Every structure is written in structure tokens, then in C-alpha cells.
XYZ file of N, CA and C in Angstrom:
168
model
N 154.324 -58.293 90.889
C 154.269 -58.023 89.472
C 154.826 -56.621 89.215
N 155.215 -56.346 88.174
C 155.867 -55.386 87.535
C 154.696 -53.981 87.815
N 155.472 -52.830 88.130
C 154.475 -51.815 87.538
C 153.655 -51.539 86.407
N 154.817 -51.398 85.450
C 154.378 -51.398 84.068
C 153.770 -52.592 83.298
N 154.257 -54.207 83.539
C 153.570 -54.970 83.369
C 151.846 -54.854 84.103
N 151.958 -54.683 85.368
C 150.306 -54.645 86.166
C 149.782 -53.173 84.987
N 150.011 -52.239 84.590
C 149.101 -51.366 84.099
C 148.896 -52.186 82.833
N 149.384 -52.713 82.091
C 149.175 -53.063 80.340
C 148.054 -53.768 80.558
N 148.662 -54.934 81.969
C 146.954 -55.633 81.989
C 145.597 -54.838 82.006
N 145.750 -53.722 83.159
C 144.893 -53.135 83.160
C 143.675 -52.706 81.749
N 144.957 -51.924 81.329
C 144.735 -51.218 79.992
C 144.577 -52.109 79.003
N 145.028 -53.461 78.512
C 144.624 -54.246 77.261
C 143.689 -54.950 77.466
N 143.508 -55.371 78.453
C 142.568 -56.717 78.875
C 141.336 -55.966 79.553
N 141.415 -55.372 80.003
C 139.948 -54.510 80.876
C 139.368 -53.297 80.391
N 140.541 -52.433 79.151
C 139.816 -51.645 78.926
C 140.138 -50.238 79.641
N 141.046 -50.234 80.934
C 140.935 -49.063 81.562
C 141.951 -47.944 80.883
N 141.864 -46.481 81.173
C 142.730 -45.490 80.834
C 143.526 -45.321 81.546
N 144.656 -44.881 80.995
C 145.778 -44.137 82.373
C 145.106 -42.494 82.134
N 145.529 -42.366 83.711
C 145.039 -40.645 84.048
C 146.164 -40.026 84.641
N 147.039 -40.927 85.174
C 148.751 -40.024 85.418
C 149.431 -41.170 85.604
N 150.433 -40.634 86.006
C 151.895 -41.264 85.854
C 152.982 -40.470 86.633
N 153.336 -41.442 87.682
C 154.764 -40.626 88.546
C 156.047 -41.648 88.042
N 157.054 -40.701 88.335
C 158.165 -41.427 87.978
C 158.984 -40.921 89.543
N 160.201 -41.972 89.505
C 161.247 -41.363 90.960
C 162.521 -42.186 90.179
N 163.253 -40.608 90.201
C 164.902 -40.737 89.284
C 164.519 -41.509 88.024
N 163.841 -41.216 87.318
C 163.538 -41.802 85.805
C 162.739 -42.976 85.662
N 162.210 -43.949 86.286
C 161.676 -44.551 86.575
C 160.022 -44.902 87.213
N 159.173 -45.348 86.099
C 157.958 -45.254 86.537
C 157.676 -46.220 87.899
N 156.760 -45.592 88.517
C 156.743 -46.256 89.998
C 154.996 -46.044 90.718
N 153.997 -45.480 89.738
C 152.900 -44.799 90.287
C 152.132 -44.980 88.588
N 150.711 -45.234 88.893
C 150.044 -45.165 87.317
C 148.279 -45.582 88.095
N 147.733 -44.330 87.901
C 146.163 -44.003 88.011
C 145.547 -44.367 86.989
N 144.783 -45.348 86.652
C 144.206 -45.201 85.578
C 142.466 -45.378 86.002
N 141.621 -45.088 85.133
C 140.253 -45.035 85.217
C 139.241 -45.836 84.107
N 138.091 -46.707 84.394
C 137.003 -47.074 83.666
C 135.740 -46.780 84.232
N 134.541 -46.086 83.244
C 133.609 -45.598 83.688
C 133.250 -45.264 85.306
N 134.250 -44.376 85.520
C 134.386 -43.618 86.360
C 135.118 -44.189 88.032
N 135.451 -45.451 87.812
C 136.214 -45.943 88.643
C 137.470 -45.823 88.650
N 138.407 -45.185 89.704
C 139.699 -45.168 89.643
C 140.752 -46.002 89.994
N 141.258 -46.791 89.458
C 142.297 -47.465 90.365
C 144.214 -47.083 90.572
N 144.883 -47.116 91.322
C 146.272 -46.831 91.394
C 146.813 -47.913 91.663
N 148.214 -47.958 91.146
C 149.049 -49.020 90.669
C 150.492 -48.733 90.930
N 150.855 -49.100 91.875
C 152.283 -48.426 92.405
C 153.319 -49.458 93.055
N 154.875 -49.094 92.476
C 155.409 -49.863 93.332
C 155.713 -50.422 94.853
N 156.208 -51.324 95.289
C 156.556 -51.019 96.416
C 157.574 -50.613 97.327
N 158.150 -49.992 95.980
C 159.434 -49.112 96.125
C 159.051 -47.913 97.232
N 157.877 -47.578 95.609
C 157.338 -46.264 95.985
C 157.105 -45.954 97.441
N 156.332 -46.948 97.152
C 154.597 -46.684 98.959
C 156.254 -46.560 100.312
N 157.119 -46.980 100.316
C 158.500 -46.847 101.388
C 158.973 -45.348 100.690
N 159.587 -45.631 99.862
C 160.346 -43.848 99.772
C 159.727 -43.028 99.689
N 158.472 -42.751 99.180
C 157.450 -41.182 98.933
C 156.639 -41.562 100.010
N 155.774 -42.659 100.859
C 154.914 -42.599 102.029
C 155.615 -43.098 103.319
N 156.528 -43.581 103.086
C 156.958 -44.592 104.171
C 156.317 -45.300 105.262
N 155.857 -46.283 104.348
C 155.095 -47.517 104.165
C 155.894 -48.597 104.337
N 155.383 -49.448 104.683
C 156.282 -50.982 104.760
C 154.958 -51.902 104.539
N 154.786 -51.998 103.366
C 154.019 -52.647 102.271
C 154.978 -54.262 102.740
């Protein structure tokens, strides 16, 4: 699923906040968001290979 599609769910349907947001070359790729005090992260799997190098 989409980055930005997976956060809206987050955020319309559950209620949660975004608390940051990374982007790589213009492009969102990373999104923290939080509900009563639970955090969750939401990232591509672009990302987790070029910024951790990961093989998601």
C-alpha cells in the first residue's frame, strides 16, 4: 500500500495524528503518527533500503 494512502487510513478512520514526516528527493517516504499515546511509523520500502539498508 501506498505511503500516503496507509497514513489517511490511519488518520481518517482511527483517529490517529501525524507527529513527523520525512521526505527523500521530494517525496514522502516516512510518517509517525500518534493516538493516546501510542506511536506508530509508516514508511516506505524504498525507504527502510536507501536510509537503513534493509531488505524489507
Amino acid at each position: 500500500m501506498n505511503c500516503l494512502i496507509e497514513k489517511k487510513l490511519w488518520r481518517e478512520k482511527l483517529g490517529f495524528a501525524q507527529t513527523f514526516a520525512a521526505e527523500i528527493d521530494g517525496e514522502p517516504v516516512h510518517y509517525e503518527l500518534v493516538l493516546d499515546g501510542f506511536k506508530v511509523g509508516i514508511a516506505t520500502k524504498e525507504s527502510t533500503k536507501k536510509v537503513h539498508g534493509l531488505s524489507p
